[in-house]
Amino acid sequence: MLCPFCLAQVKQFTKNANTGYTCLECKESVPALYVDGYSQYPPVVLSSVGFRGHGKTVYLAALFHVLAHYELPRHWEGFYKTAPGDHSLEILDANIRMLKEGKLPDSTAQNFPKPTLVQVKGIPTGKGATLLCYDVAGESFEKATRMVTYARFFTRSTTVLFLLSIPDLEREGANVAQEMERLLTIYRNGIAELGGNTRLQRLVVMYTKADEWTALFHDQYSELRNYLQAGTFDGLADYPTYKKSLFAISEQLRTLTAEHLQAQAFLNNAEDNFDGVRFCVVSALGASPKDQQLQTSIAPRRVLDPLLWVLDKDPFRTRPKWWPWSRRGTG
Ligand SMILES: Nc1nc2c(ncn2[C@@H]2O[C@H](COP(=O)(O)OP(=O)(O)OP(=O)(O)O)[C@@H](O)[C@H]2O)c(=O)[nH]1
Ligand SMILES: [Mg+2]
Ligand SMILES: [Zn+2]
């Protein structure tokens, strides 16, 4: 079993009548719902790689908000979520409350994060899972050595989210493609230093703050824009069809990445060094905040898509059989 705190693979957690389960390696107490439900809800690392201020913390908060939304079980029969342990429940509640009150988080401090555990069941990608949500400070991705210290749980990820805010990079006057490659290089260095292998991981490139991304207002991207405008729940009930649209959106973003962002080298590098690459685009808030306050109530757009890619069992390497434009290469 995987200890969510020190990431050791342990045969079992020790049980004490007073204190519950404890990890022998790190002495942390491990929530009983996690241990007892281990086979029913196997752990899945959910964490994003991304520079400071690109929206990692807000994305997680928006995801918690959507997972707690009354509408979701109307689309996914039998869906529910649980927070194993007091710590996770507190974090979940605090994040949901924060967004409801229109507030935003401070920049995340650089330390080894304690994960928020969220058990989910009834997502059409498969059986239950315990999401181990680690929120890392963006500074940890400025140097591979920092990643080794503060984000080594990525060696346990089967699917990695690369979170990029194109509006922020453009505002800073950065070379977008170069920054994408820099993030990829730091991540690959970090995983290599940790003795991991990115070729065993799937990569999901997640473009954030879509509400501020002016390129999406071009006519050629009207389909992406409409997809975002339809919200988060639209189409979820029919998962096989939703999956096709997820893939179609991913392909459009792949083209946008190569053509509009001119990041073909990033793409080639990622394709060559991961077990496949997918794309998605989200807006966690739905609109720009002002002075760290939301001006309207939160309206997340497509924030479940990254989670669906993470939980989906189909390989990224092969294109789905139904996909009409079978292009050269893999993806
Ligand atoms: N317009 C818009 N702004 C967003 C969105 N998500 C986040 N932001 C803005 O981006 C800021 C930074 O977001 P965070 O989630 O704190 O960024 P982070 O990646 O966690 O940053 P570090 O913790 O410093 O690494 C927020 O305070 C918001 O102002 C979004 O969906 N739309
Ligand atoms: Mg943060
Ligand atoms: Zn441990």
Short mmCIF file of C-alpha atoms and ligand atoms in Angstrom, two decimals:
data_model
loop_
_atom_site.label_atom_id
_atom_site.label_comp_id
_atom_site.label_asym_id
_atom_site.label_seq_id
_atom_site.Cartn_x
_atom_site.Cartn_y
_atom_site.Cartn_z
CA MET A 1 0.00 0.00 0.00
CA LEU A 2 1.15 3.50 -0.79
CA CYS A 3 1.60 5.90 2.11
CA PRO A 4 0.20 9.24 0.90
CA PHE A 5 2.54 11.16 3.23
CA CYS A 6 6.02 9.66 2.70
CA LEU A 7 5.16 7.74 -0.50
CA ALA A 8 6.68 4.50 0.80
CA GLN A 9 5.13 1.26 -0.41
CA VAL A 10 4.29 -0.49 2.83
CA LYS A 11 2.96 -4.01 3.35
CA GLN A 12 0.47 -2.70 5.85
CA PHE A 13 -0.20 0.21 8.15
CA THR A 14 -0.02 -0.61 11.86
CA LYS A 15 -3.28 -0.39 13.73
CA ASN A 16 -3.55 0.94 17.23
CA ALA A 17 -6.82 0.95 19.15
CA ASN A 18 -6.41 4.60 20.19
CA THR A 19 -4.67 6.26 17.30
CA GLY A 20 -5.92 4.31 14.28
CA TYR A 21 -3.56 3.45 11.43
CA THR A 22 0.03 4.69 11.37
CA CYS A 23 2.71 4.49 8.72
CA LEU A 24 5.76 2.75 10.17
CA GLU A 25 8.06 4.65 7.83
CA CYS A 26 7.00 8.24 8.56
CA LYS A 27 4.87 7.78 11.71
CA GLU A 28 2.02 9.80 10.18
CA SER A 29 -1.46 8.61 11.04
CA VAL A 30 -3.26 7.42 7.94
CA PRO A 31 -7.05 7.82 7.68
CA ALA A 32 -8.93 4.57 8.20
CA LEU A 33 -11.20 5.16 5.20
CA TYR A 34 -8.07 5.28 3.01
CA VAL A 35 -6.61 2.06 4.43
CA ASP A 36 -9.84 0.06 4.69
CA GLY A 37 -11.02 1.18 1.27
CA TYR A 38 -7.65 0.65 -0.42
CA SER A 39 -8.73 -1.95 -2.98
CA GLN A 40 -12.08 -0.32 -3.65
CA TYR A 41 -10.52 3.15 -3.95
CA PRO A 42 -6.93 2.70 -5.12
CA PRO A 43 -4.79 5.86 -4.86
CA VAL A 44 -4.35 8.13 -7.88
CA VAL A 45 -1.94 11.05 -7.67
CA LEU A 46 -3.58 14.26 -8.82
CA SER A 47 -1.12 17.09 -8.99
CA SER A 48 -0.01 19.72 -11.40
CA VAL A 49 3.33 20.96 -12.57
CA GLY A 50 3.29 24.67 -13.29
CA PHE A 51 4.98 27.99 -12.71
CA ARG A 52 4.01 30.41 -9.96
CA GLY A 53 0.60 32.01 -10.34
CA HIS A 54 -0.54 29.85 -13.25
CA GLY A 55 -3.55 28.62 -11.33
CA LYS A 56 -2.66 25.31 -9.59
CA THR A 57 -4.25 26.06 -6.22
CA VAL A 58 -7.34 27.71 -7.68
CA TYR A 59 -7.82 24.79 -10.05
CA LEU A 60 -7.85 22.29 -7.20
CA ALA A 61 -10.29 24.47 -5.24
CA ALA A 62 -12.58 24.73 -8.29
CA LEU A 63 -12.39 20.98 -8.78
CA PHE A 64 -13.42 20.43 -5.14
CA HIS A 65 -16.23 22.92 -5.69
CA VAL A 66 -17.50 21.00 -8.72
CA LEU A 67 -17.14 17.57 -7.08
CA ALA A 68 -19.32 18.89 -4.24
CA HIS A 69 -21.88 20.47 -6.59
CA TYR A 70 -25.44 19.18 -6.24
CA GLU A 71 -25.74 18.92 -10.01
CA LEU A 72 -23.02 16.35 -10.57
CA PRO A 73 -24.94 13.26 -9.35
CA ARG A 74 -27.69 14.17 -11.81
CA HIS A 75 -25.24 13.48 -14.63
CA TRP A 76 -23.32 10.57 -13.13
CA GLU A 77 -25.60 7.99 -11.63
CA GLY A 78 -24.35 6.84 -8.25
CA PHE A 79 -21.65 9.52 -7.99
CA TYR A 80 -20.45 10.68 -4.61
CA LYS A 81 -17.26 11.87 -2.95
CA THR A 82 -15.85 11.49 0.55
CA ALA A 83 -12.91 13.08 2.35
CA PRO A 84 -11.04 10.43 4.38
CA GLY A 85 -9.81 11.95 7.64
CA ASP A 86 -10.32 15.30 9.38
CA HIS A 87 -7.48 17.07 7.59
CA SER A 88 -8.85 16.38 4.11
CA LEU A 89 -12.38 17.29 5.08
CA GLU A 90 -11.20 20.60 6.53
CA ILE A 91 -9.21 21.47 3.40
CA LEU A 92 -12.10 20.51 1.14
CA ASP A 93 -14.61 22.57 3.11
CA ALA A 94 -12.26 25.55 3.44
CA ASN A 95 -11.59 25.63 -0.30
CA ILE A 96 -15.24 25.39 -1.23
CA ARG A 97 -16.10 28.14 1.29
CA MET A 98 -13.30 30.37 0.01
CA LEU A 99 -14.60 30.32 -3.58
CA LYS A 100 -18.18 30.73 -2.47
CA GLU A 101 -17.17 33.88 -0.59
CA GLY A 102 -15.38 35.11 -3.70
CA LYS A 103 -11.91 34.95 -2.12
CA LEU A 104 -8.71 33.62 -3.63
CA PRO A 105 -5.77 31.79 -2.06
CA ASP A 106 -2.34 33.23 -1.30
CA SER A 107 0.59 32.00 -3.28
CA THR A 108 1.46 28.49 -2.04
CA ALA A 109 4.43 28.26 0.34
CA GLN A 110 7.31 26.11 -0.74
CA ASN A 111 7.31 22.97 1.38
CA PHE A 112 6.56 19.31 0.92
CA PRO A 113 2.78 19.41 0.69
CA LYS A 114 0.45 17.25 2.72
CA PRO A 115 -2.07 15.74 0.31
CA THR A 116 -5.81 16.27 0.45
CA LEU A 117 -7.47 12.89 0.06
CA VAL A 118 -10.73 12.67 -1.87
CA GLN A 119 -12.47 9.38 -2.55
CA VAL A 120 -14.71 9.38 -5.59
CA LYS A 121 -17.13 6.77 -6.83
CA GLY A 122 -19.50 6.66 -9.76
CA ILE A 123 -17.28 8.46 -12.30
CA PRO A 124 -17.89 6.65 -15.60
CA THR A 125 -14.15 6.18 -16.21
CA GLY A 126 -14.16 3.16 -13.90
CA LYS A 127 -14.37 2.06 -10.30
CA GLY A 128 -13.66 4.21 -7.28
CA ALA A 129 -10.39 6.03 -6.61
CA THR A 130 -8.73 7.97 -3.83
CA LEU A 131 -7.37 11.16 -5.35
CA LEU A 132 -4.16 12.21 -3.61
CA CYS A 133 -4.21 15.93 -4.31
CA TYR A 134 -0.84 17.62 -3.73
CA ASP A 135 -0.66 21.37 -4.12
CA VAL A 136 2.90 22.42 -4.86
CA ALA A 137 4.40 25.91 -4.93
CA GLY A 138 5.32 27.11 -8.40
CA GLU A 139 8.86 27.83 -7.17
CA SER A 140 9.40 24.09 -6.94
CA PHE A 141 9.38 23.98 -10.74
CA GLU A 142 12.05 26.61 -11.22
CA LYS A 143 14.81 24.09 -10.55
CA ALA A 144 14.95 20.31 -10.75
CA THR A 145 16.74 20.19 -7.39
CA ARG A 146 13.72 21.89 -5.76
CA MET A 147 11.37 19.47 -7.44
CA VAL A 148 13.39 16.63 -5.96
CA THR A 149 12.88 18.10 -2.47
CA TYR A 150 9.31 19.35 -2.66
CA ALA A 151 7.54 17.34 -5.33
CA ARG A 152 8.95 13.85 -5.35
CA PHE A 153 5.44 12.35 -5.29
CA PHE A 154 5.43 12.90 -9.06
CA THR A 155 7.39 9.66 -9.40
CA ARG A 156 4.15 7.97 -8.26
CA SER A 157 2.00 9.71 -10.90
CA THR A 158 0.72 7.74 -13.83
CA THR A 159 -0.70 10.88 -15.42
CA VAL A 160 0.90 14.29 -14.94
CA LEU A 161 -0.91 17.59 -15.42
CA PHE A 162 1.15 20.40 -16.93
CA LEU A 163 -0.71 23.53 -16.11
CA LEU A 164 0.04 26.59 -18.21
CA SER A 165 -1.55 30.01 -18.22
CA ILE A 166 -0.94 31.43 -21.69
CA PRO A 167 -2.53 34.81 -20.75
CA ASP A 168 0.05 35.20 -17.94
CA LEU A 169 2.99 34.29 -20.17
CA GLU A 170 1.78 36.74 -22.80
CA ARG A 171 1.33 39.53 -20.22
CA GLU A 172 4.89 38.95 -19.00
CA GLY A 173 6.09 39.22 -22.59
CA ALA A 174 7.60 35.75 -22.29
CA ASN A 175 8.39 33.51 -25.23
CA VAL A 176 5.54 31.05 -24.68
CA ALA A 177 7.06 28.08 -26.52
CA GLN A 178 10.37 28.54 -24.72
CA GLU A 179 8.67 28.65 -21.33
CA MET A 180 6.77 25.47 -22.16
CA GLU A 181 10.02 23.76 -23.05
CA ARG A 182 11.68 25.09 -19.91
CA LEU A 183 8.94 23.60 -17.73
CA LEU A 184 9.23 20.30 -19.57
CA THR A 185 13.01 20.24 -19.17
CA ILE A 186 12.85 20.99 -15.45
CA TYR A 187 10.25 18.28 -14.95
CA ARG A 188 12.21 15.71 -16.95
CA ASN A 189 15.38 16.60 -15.05
CA GLY A 190 13.53 16.29 -11.74
CA ILE A 191 12.04 12.90 -12.53
CA ALA A 192 15.36 11.62 -13.83
CA GLU A 193 17.13 12.80 -10.65
CA LEU A 194 14.48 10.99 -8.62
CA GLY A 195 15.16 7.79 -10.55
CA GLY A 196 11.76 7.85 -12.25
CA ASN A 197 10.86 7.40 -15.89
CA THR A 198 8.60 9.86 -17.69
CA ARG A 199 8.09 7.34 -20.49
CA LEU A 200 5.87 5.42 -18.09
CA GLN A 201 3.77 8.54 -17.46
CA ARG A 202 1.03 10.12 -19.52
CA LEU A 203 1.06 13.86 -19.96
CA VAL A 204 -1.96 16.15 -19.94
CA VAL A 205 -1.24 19.73 -20.98
CA MET A 206 -3.83 21.87 -19.33
CA TYR A 207 -4.30 25.47 -20.45
CA THR A 208 -5.72 27.55 -17.60
CA LYS A 209 -7.48 30.92 -17.28
CA ALA A 210 -9.26 30.33 -20.59
CA ASP A 211 -11.54 33.26 -19.76
CA GLU A 212 -8.54 35.58 -20.34
CA TRP A 213 -7.10 33.84 -23.38
CA THR A 214 -7.67 36.21 -26.26
CA ALA A 215 -6.63 33.72 -28.97
CA LEU A 216 -9.81 31.78 -28.26
CA PHE A 217 -11.80 34.73 -29.56
CA HIS A 218 -10.45 34.16 -33.08
CA ASP A 219 -13.01 32.65 -35.44
CA GLN A 220 -10.91 29.56 -36.04
CA TYR A 221 -11.23 28.62 -32.35
CA SER A 222 -14.97 29.21 -32.05
CA GLU A 223 -15.52 25.51 -31.33
CA LEU A 224 -13.19 25.66 -28.32
CA ARG A 225 -14.93 28.82 -27.17
CA ASN A 226 -18.37 27.25 -27.44
CA TYR A 227 -17.15 24.18 -25.61
CA LEU A 228 -15.99 26.36 -22.72
CA GLN A 229 -19.07 28.54 -22.71
CA ALA A 230 -21.29 25.50 -22.26
CA GLY A 231 -19.89 25.15 -18.73
CA THR A 232 -18.68 22.12 -16.84
CA PHE A 233 -21.61 19.70 -16.71
CA ASP A 234 -22.79 19.96 -20.30
CA GLY A 235 -22.80 16.54 -22.00
CA LEU A 236 -21.40 14.61 -19.02
CA ALA A 237 -24.33 12.26 -18.72
CA ASP A 238 -23.50 10.53 -22.00
CA TYR A 239 -19.93 9.58 -21.21
CA PRO A 240 -19.02 7.72 -24.45
CA THR A 241 -20.00 10.80 -26.44
CA TYR A 242 -18.32 13.11 -23.93
CA LYS A 243 -15.11 11.15 -24.34
CA LYS A 244 -15.19 11.72 -28.08
CA SER A 245 -15.54 15.44 -27.55
CA LEU A 246 -12.69 15.37 -25.02
CA PHE A 247 -10.50 13.80 -27.66
CA ALA A 248 -11.66 16.18 -30.40
CA ILE A 249 -10.91 19.17 -28.15
CA SER A 250 -7.53 17.70 -27.34
CA GLU A 251 -6.71 17.41 -31.04
CA GLN A 252 -7.74 21.02 -31.66
CA LEU A 253 -5.52 22.17 -28.83
CA ARG A 254 -2.68 20.07 -30.21
CA THR A 255 -2.97 21.99 -33.48
CA LEU A 256 -3.23 25.29 -31.62
CA THR A 257 -0.09 24.37 -29.65
CA ALA A 258 1.87 23.71 -32.82
CA GLU A 259 0.50 26.51 -34.97
CA HIS A 260 -0.60 29.38 -32.75
CA LEU A 261 1.85 28.87 -29.87
CA GLN A 262 4.58 27.65 -32.21
CA ALA A 263 5.51 24.97 -29.71
CA GLN A 264 6.11 22.05 -32.06
CA ALA A 265 9.46 21.33 -30.38
CA PHE A 266 7.72 21.08 -27.01
CA LEU A 267 5.23 18.68 -28.57
CA ASN A 268 7.92 16.53 -30.16
CA ASN A 269 9.85 16.42 -26.89
CA ALA A 270 6.75 15.50 -24.91
CA GLU A 271 5.60 12.86 -27.39
CA ASP A 272 9.03 11.31 -27.38
CA ASN A 273 9.45 11.21 -23.62
CA PHE A 274 5.99 10.43 -22.25
CA ASP A 275 3.54 7.63 -22.82
CA GLY A 276 1.33 9.91 -24.89
CA VAL A 277 0.09 13.49 -24.62
CA ARG A 278 -3.40 14.97 -24.34
CA PHE A 279 -4.62 18.56 -24.06
CA CYS A 280 -7.42 20.31 -22.29
CA VAL A 281 -8.48 23.86 -21.55
CA VAL A 282 -10.20 25.12 -18.42
CA SER A 283 -11.29 28.21 -16.61
CA ALA A 284 -11.44 27.55 -12.88
CA LEU A 285 -13.19 30.82 -12.08
CA GLY A 286 -15.05 31.67 -15.28
CA ALA A 287 -13.98 35.32 -15.19
CA SER A 288 -11.09 37.52 -14.12
CA PRO A 289 -10.93 38.45 -10.46
CA LYS A 290 -10.04 41.97 -9.33
CA ASP A 291 -7.77 42.68 -6.36
CA GLN A 292 -7.84 39.02 -5.36
CA GLN A 293 -11.63 39.03 -5.16
CA LEU A 294 -14.11 37.44 -7.54
CA GLN A 295 -16.42 40.01 -9.05
CA THR A 296 -19.16 37.51 -9.89
CA SER A 297 -19.92 34.11 -8.45
CA ILE A 298 -17.57 31.37 -9.54
CA ALA A 299 -18.50 29.74 -12.88
CA PRO A 300 -15.96 26.99 -13.57
CA ARG A 301 -15.55 25.82 -17.15
CA ARG A 302 -14.61 22.23 -17.99
CA VAL A 303 -12.67 21.65 -14.78
CA LEU A 304 -13.59 17.95 -14.76
CA ASP A 305 -11.80 17.30 -18.05
CA PRO A 306 -8.28 17.01 -16.58
CA LEU A 307 -9.60 14.61 -13.95
CA LEU A 308 -11.29 12.49 -16.61
CA TRP A 309 -8.04 12.24 -18.55
CA VAL A 310 -6.23 11.21 -15.37
CA LEU A 311 -8.78 8.54 -14.50
CA ASP A 312 -9.39 7.26 -18.02
CA LYS A 313 -7.88 3.83 -18.57
CA ASP A 314 -7.42 4.00 -22.35
CA PRO A 315 -3.82 4.38 -23.47
CA PHE A 316 -2.78 7.80 -24.78
CA ARG A 317 -0.36 6.28 -27.27
CA THR A 318 -2.96 4.99 -29.66
CA ARG A 319 -5.63 7.02 -31.33
CA PRO A 320 -9.17 5.78 -30.74
CA LYS A 321 -10.49 3.53 -33.50
CA TRP A 322 -13.40 5.84 -34.26
CA TRP A 323 -11.11 8.83 -34.87
CA PRO A 324 -11.49 9.67 -38.58
CA TRP A 325 -8.24 11.48 -39.32
CA SER A 326 -5.70 8.87 -38.64
CA ARG A 327 -2.60 11.01 -38.94
CA ARG A 328 0.99 9.94 -39.10
CA GLY A 329 2.63 8.97 -35.82
CA THR A 330 1.13 8.33 -32.46
CA GLY A 331 -0.55 10.52 -29.94
N1 LIG B 1 -9.09 34.92 -14.96
C1 LIG B 1 -8.74 33.88 -14.22
N2 LIG B 1 -7.83 34.03 -13.26
C2 LIG B 1 -7.49 32.97 -12.52
C3 LIG B 1 -8.06 31.68 -12.74
N3 LIG B 1 -7.49 30.81 -11.87
C4 LIG B 1 -6.60 31.53 -11.15
N4 LIG B 1 -6.60 32.82 -11.52
C5 LIG B 1 -5.77 33.93 -10.99
O1 LIG B 1 -4.45 33.47 -10.83
C6 LIG B 1 -4.02 33.70 -9.50
C7 LIG B 1 -3.05 32.64 -9.09
O2 LIG B 1 -3.69 31.40 -9.00
P1 LIG B 1 -3.14 30.27 -8.04
O3 LIG B 1 -4.01 29.09 -8.21
O4 LIG B 1 -2.97 30.80 -6.66
O5 LIG B 1 -1.72 29.99 -8.70
P2 LIG B 1 -0.67 28.86 -8.29
O6 LIG B 1 -0.27 28.17 -9.54
O7 LIG B 1 -1.21 28.03 -7.19
O8 LIG B 1 0.55 29.76 -7.79
P3 LIG B 1 1.70 29.37 -6.71
O9 LIG B 1 1.01 28.81 -5.51
O10 LIG B 1 2.38 30.68 -6.42
O11 LIG B 1 2.60 28.41 -7.40
C8 LIG B 1 -5.30 33.72 -8.69
O12 LIG B 1 -5.13 34.45 -7.51
C9 LIG B 1 -6.26 34.41 -9.64
O13 LIG B 1 -6.11 35.79 -9.57
C10 LIG B 1 -9.05 31.56 -13.77
O14 LIG B 1 -9.62 30.49 -14.03
N5 LIG B 1 -9.35 32.69 -14.48
MG MG B 2 -0.60 27.68 -5.31
ZN ZN B 3 4.52 7.16 5.47
#
